[in-house]
One Martini backbone bead per residue (centre of mass of N, CA, C, O) as a GRO file, in nm:
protein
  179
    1UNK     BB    1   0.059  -1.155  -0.255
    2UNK     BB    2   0.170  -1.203   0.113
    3UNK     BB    3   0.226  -1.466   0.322
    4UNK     BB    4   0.374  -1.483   0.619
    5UNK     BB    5   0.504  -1.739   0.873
    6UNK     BB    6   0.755  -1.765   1.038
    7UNK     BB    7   0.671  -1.740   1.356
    8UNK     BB    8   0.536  -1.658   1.647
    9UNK     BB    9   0.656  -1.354   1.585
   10UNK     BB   10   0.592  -1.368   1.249
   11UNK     BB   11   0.370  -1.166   1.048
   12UNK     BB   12   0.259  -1.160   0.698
   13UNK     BB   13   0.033  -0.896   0.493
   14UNK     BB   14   0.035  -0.831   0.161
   15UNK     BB   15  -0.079  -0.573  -0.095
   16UNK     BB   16  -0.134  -0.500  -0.429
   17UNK     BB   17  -0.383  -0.300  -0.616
   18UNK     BB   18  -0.431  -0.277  -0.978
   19UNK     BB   19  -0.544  -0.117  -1.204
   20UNK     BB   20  -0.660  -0.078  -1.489
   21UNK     BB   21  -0.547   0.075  -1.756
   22UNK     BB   22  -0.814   0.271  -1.770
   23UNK     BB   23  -0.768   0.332  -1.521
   24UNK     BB   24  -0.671   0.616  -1.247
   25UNK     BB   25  -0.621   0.480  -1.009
   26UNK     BB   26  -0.510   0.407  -0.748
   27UNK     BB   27  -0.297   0.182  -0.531
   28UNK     BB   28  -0.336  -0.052  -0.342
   29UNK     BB   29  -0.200  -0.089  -0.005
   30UNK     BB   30  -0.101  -0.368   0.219
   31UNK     BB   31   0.004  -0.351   0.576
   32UNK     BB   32   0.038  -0.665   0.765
   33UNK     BB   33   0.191  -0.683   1.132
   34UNK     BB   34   0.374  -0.897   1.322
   35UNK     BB   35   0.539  -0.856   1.627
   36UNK     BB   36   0.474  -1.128   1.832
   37UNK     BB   37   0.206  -1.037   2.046
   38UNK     BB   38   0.211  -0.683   2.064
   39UNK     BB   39   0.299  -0.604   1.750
   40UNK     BB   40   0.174  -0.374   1.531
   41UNK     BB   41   0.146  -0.331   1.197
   42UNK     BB   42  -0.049  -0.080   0.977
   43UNK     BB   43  -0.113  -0.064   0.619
   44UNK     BB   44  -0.339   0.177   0.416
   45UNK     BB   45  -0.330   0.284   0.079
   46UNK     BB   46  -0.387   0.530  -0.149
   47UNK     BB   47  -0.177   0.520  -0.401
   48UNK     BB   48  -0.052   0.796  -0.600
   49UNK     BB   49  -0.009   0.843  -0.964
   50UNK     BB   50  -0.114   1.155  -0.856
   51UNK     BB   51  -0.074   1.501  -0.701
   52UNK     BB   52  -0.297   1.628  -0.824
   53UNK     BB   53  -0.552   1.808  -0.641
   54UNK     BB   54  -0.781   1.664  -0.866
   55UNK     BB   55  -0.660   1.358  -0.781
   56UNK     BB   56  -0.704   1.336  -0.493
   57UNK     BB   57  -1.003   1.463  -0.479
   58UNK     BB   58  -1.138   1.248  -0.648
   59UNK     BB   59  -0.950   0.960  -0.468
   60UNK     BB   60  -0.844   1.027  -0.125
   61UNK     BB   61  -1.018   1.222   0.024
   62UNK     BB   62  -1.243   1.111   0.128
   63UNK     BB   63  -1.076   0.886   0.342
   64UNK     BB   64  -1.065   1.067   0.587
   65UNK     BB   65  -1.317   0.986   0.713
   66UNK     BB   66  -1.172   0.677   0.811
   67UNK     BB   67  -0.906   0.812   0.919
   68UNK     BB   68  -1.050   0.927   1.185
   69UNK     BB   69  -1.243   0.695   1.298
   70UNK     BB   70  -0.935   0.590   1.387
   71UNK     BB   71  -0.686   0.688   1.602
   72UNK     BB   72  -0.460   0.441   1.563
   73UNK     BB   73  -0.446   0.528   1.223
   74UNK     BB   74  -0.333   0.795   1.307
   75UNK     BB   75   0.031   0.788   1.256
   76UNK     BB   76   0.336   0.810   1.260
   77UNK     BB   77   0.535   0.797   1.008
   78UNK     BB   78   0.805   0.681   0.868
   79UNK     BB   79   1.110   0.845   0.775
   80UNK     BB   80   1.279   0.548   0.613
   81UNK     BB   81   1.017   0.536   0.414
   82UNK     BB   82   0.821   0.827   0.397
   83UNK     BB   83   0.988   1.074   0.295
   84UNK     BB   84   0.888   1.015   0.032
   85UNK     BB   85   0.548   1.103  -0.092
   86UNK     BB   86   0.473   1.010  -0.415
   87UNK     BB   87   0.301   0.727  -0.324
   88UNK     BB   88   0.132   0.907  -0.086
   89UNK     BB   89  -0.110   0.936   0.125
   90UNK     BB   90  -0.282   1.137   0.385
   91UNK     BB   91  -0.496   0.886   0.399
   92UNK     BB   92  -0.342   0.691   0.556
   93UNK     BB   93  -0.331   0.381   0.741
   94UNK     BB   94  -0.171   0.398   1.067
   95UNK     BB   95   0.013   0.162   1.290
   96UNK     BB   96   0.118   0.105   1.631
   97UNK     BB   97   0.078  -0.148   1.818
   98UNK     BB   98  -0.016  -0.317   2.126
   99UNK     BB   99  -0.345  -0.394   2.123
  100UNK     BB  100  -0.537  -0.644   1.996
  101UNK     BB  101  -0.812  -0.491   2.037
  102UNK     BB  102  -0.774  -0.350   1.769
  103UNK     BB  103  -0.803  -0.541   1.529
  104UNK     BB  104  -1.132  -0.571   1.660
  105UNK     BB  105  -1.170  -0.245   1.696
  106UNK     BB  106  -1.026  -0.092   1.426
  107UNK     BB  107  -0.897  -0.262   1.166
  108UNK     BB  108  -1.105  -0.404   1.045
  109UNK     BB  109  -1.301  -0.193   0.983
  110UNK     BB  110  -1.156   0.001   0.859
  111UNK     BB  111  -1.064  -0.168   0.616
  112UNK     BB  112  -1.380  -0.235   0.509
  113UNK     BB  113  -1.395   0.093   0.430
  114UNK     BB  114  -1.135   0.114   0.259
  115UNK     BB  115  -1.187  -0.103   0.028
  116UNK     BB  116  -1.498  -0.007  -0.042
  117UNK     BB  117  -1.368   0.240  -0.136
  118UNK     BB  118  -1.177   0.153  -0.364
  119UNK     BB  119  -1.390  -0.015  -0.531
  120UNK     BB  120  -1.574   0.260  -0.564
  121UNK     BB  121  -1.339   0.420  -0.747
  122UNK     BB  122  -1.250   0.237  -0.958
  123UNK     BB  123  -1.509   0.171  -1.072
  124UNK     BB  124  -1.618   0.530  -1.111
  125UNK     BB  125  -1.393   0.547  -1.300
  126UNK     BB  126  -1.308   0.662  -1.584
  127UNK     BB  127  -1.259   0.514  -1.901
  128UNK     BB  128  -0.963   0.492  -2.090
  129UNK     BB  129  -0.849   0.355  -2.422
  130UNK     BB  130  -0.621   0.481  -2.483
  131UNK     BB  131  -0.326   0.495  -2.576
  132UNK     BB  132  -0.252   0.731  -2.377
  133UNK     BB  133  -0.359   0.645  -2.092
  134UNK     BB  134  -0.262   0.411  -2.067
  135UNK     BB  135   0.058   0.464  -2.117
  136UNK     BB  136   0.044   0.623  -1.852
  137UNK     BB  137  -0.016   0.453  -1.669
  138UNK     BB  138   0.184   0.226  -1.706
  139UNK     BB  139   0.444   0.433  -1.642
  140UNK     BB  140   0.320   0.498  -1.331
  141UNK     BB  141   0.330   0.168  -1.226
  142UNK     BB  142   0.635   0.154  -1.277
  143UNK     BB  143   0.747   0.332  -1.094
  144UNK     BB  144   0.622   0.248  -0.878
  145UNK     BB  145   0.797  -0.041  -0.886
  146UNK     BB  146   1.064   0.108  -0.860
  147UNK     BB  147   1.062   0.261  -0.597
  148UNK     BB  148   0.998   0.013  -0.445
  149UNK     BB  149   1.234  -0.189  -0.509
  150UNK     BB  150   1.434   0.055  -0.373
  151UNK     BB  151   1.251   0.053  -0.063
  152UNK     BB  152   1.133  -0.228   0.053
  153UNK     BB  153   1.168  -0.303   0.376
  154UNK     BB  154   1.084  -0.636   0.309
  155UNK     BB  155   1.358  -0.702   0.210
  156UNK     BB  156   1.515  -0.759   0.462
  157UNK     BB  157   1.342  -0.979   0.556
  158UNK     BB  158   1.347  -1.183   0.325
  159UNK     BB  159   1.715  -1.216   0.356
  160UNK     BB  160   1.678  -1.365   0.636
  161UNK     BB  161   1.506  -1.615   0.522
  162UNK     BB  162   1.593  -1.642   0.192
  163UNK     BB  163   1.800  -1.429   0.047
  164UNK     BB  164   1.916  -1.208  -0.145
  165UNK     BB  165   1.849  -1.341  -0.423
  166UNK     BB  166   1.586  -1.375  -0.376
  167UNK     BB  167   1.455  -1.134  -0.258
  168UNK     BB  168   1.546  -0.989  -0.547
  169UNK     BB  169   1.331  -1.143  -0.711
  170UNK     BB  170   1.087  -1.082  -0.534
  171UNK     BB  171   1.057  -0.791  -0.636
  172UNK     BB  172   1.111  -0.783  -0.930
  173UNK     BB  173   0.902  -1.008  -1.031
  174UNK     BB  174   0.661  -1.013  -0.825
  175UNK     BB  175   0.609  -0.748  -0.641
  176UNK     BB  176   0.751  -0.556  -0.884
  177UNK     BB  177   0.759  -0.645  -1.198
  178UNK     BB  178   0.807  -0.310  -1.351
  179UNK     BB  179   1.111  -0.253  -1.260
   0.00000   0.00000   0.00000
């Protein structure tokens, strides 16, 4: 988890959860953050493990009818950095906001549908302690952690504020530390 609390322009909250490797189900990741006053990015996904349409049915189709009920979180993705779709949901929670209104009348809300979602496919997840199945898990949250380390957005804001060194340790140790 990462909270930066930059200056009174800028705010992060960043999460990601793993679950334990006897378990094949998504990543969920979620960024929140605030731009100045009135610009707000939110994002939340079950980011999928397997794109197979087996494992997508499982684990994060449900999750479409909570991101239905909040049409300001059903935005489109930027594709500079969406653009190859292989760890990310179609049931994906993104908004560009401008109405801070919004953020206790549909993020919140929508947030605590979409984690109670993800707590709940977690643990009903069948656990498989082979190991097979484990050292699965644990190359797909690799690559996860490989891909993002080699294109997370926040690595540009890092560098920003505290260099490139710290920057690039702070993805690769902590924040994707299996990359």
């Amino acid at each position: 988890m990462t909270c930066l609390d930059g200056t009174p322009g800028l705010q992060v909250f960043n999460s990601v959860w793993y679950p334990e490797e006897t378990r094949d189900a998504p990543i969920l990741g979620i960024d929140l953050l605030r731009f100045g006053p009135k610009n707000f990015l939110v994002v939340s996904d079950l980011q999928p493990i397997d794109k197979s349409e087996a494992y997508l049915q499982r684990y994060t189709r449900g999750a479409a009818a909570i991101r239905q009920r909040y049409p300001v979180l059903c935005g489109e993705r930027s594709q500079r950095y969406y653009e190859d779709d292989r760890f990310f949901s179609d049931e994906m929670l993104y908004g560009r906001l401008k109405d801070e209104g919004d953020v206790g009348t549909d993020v919140l809300p929508a947030f605590r549908e979409y984690l109670d979602y993800y707590i709940n496919a977690v643990h009903t997840a069948a656990e498989d302690d082979s190991a097979l199945s484990k050292a699965w898990v644990l190359r797909r949250q690799a690559d996860y952690d490989k891909w993002n380390a080699e294109r997370d957005p926040a690595h540009a804001l890092f560098q920003k504020y505290f260099g490139d060194e710290w920057a690039h340790e702070y993805l690769t140790s902590f924040l994707f530390d299996q990359a």
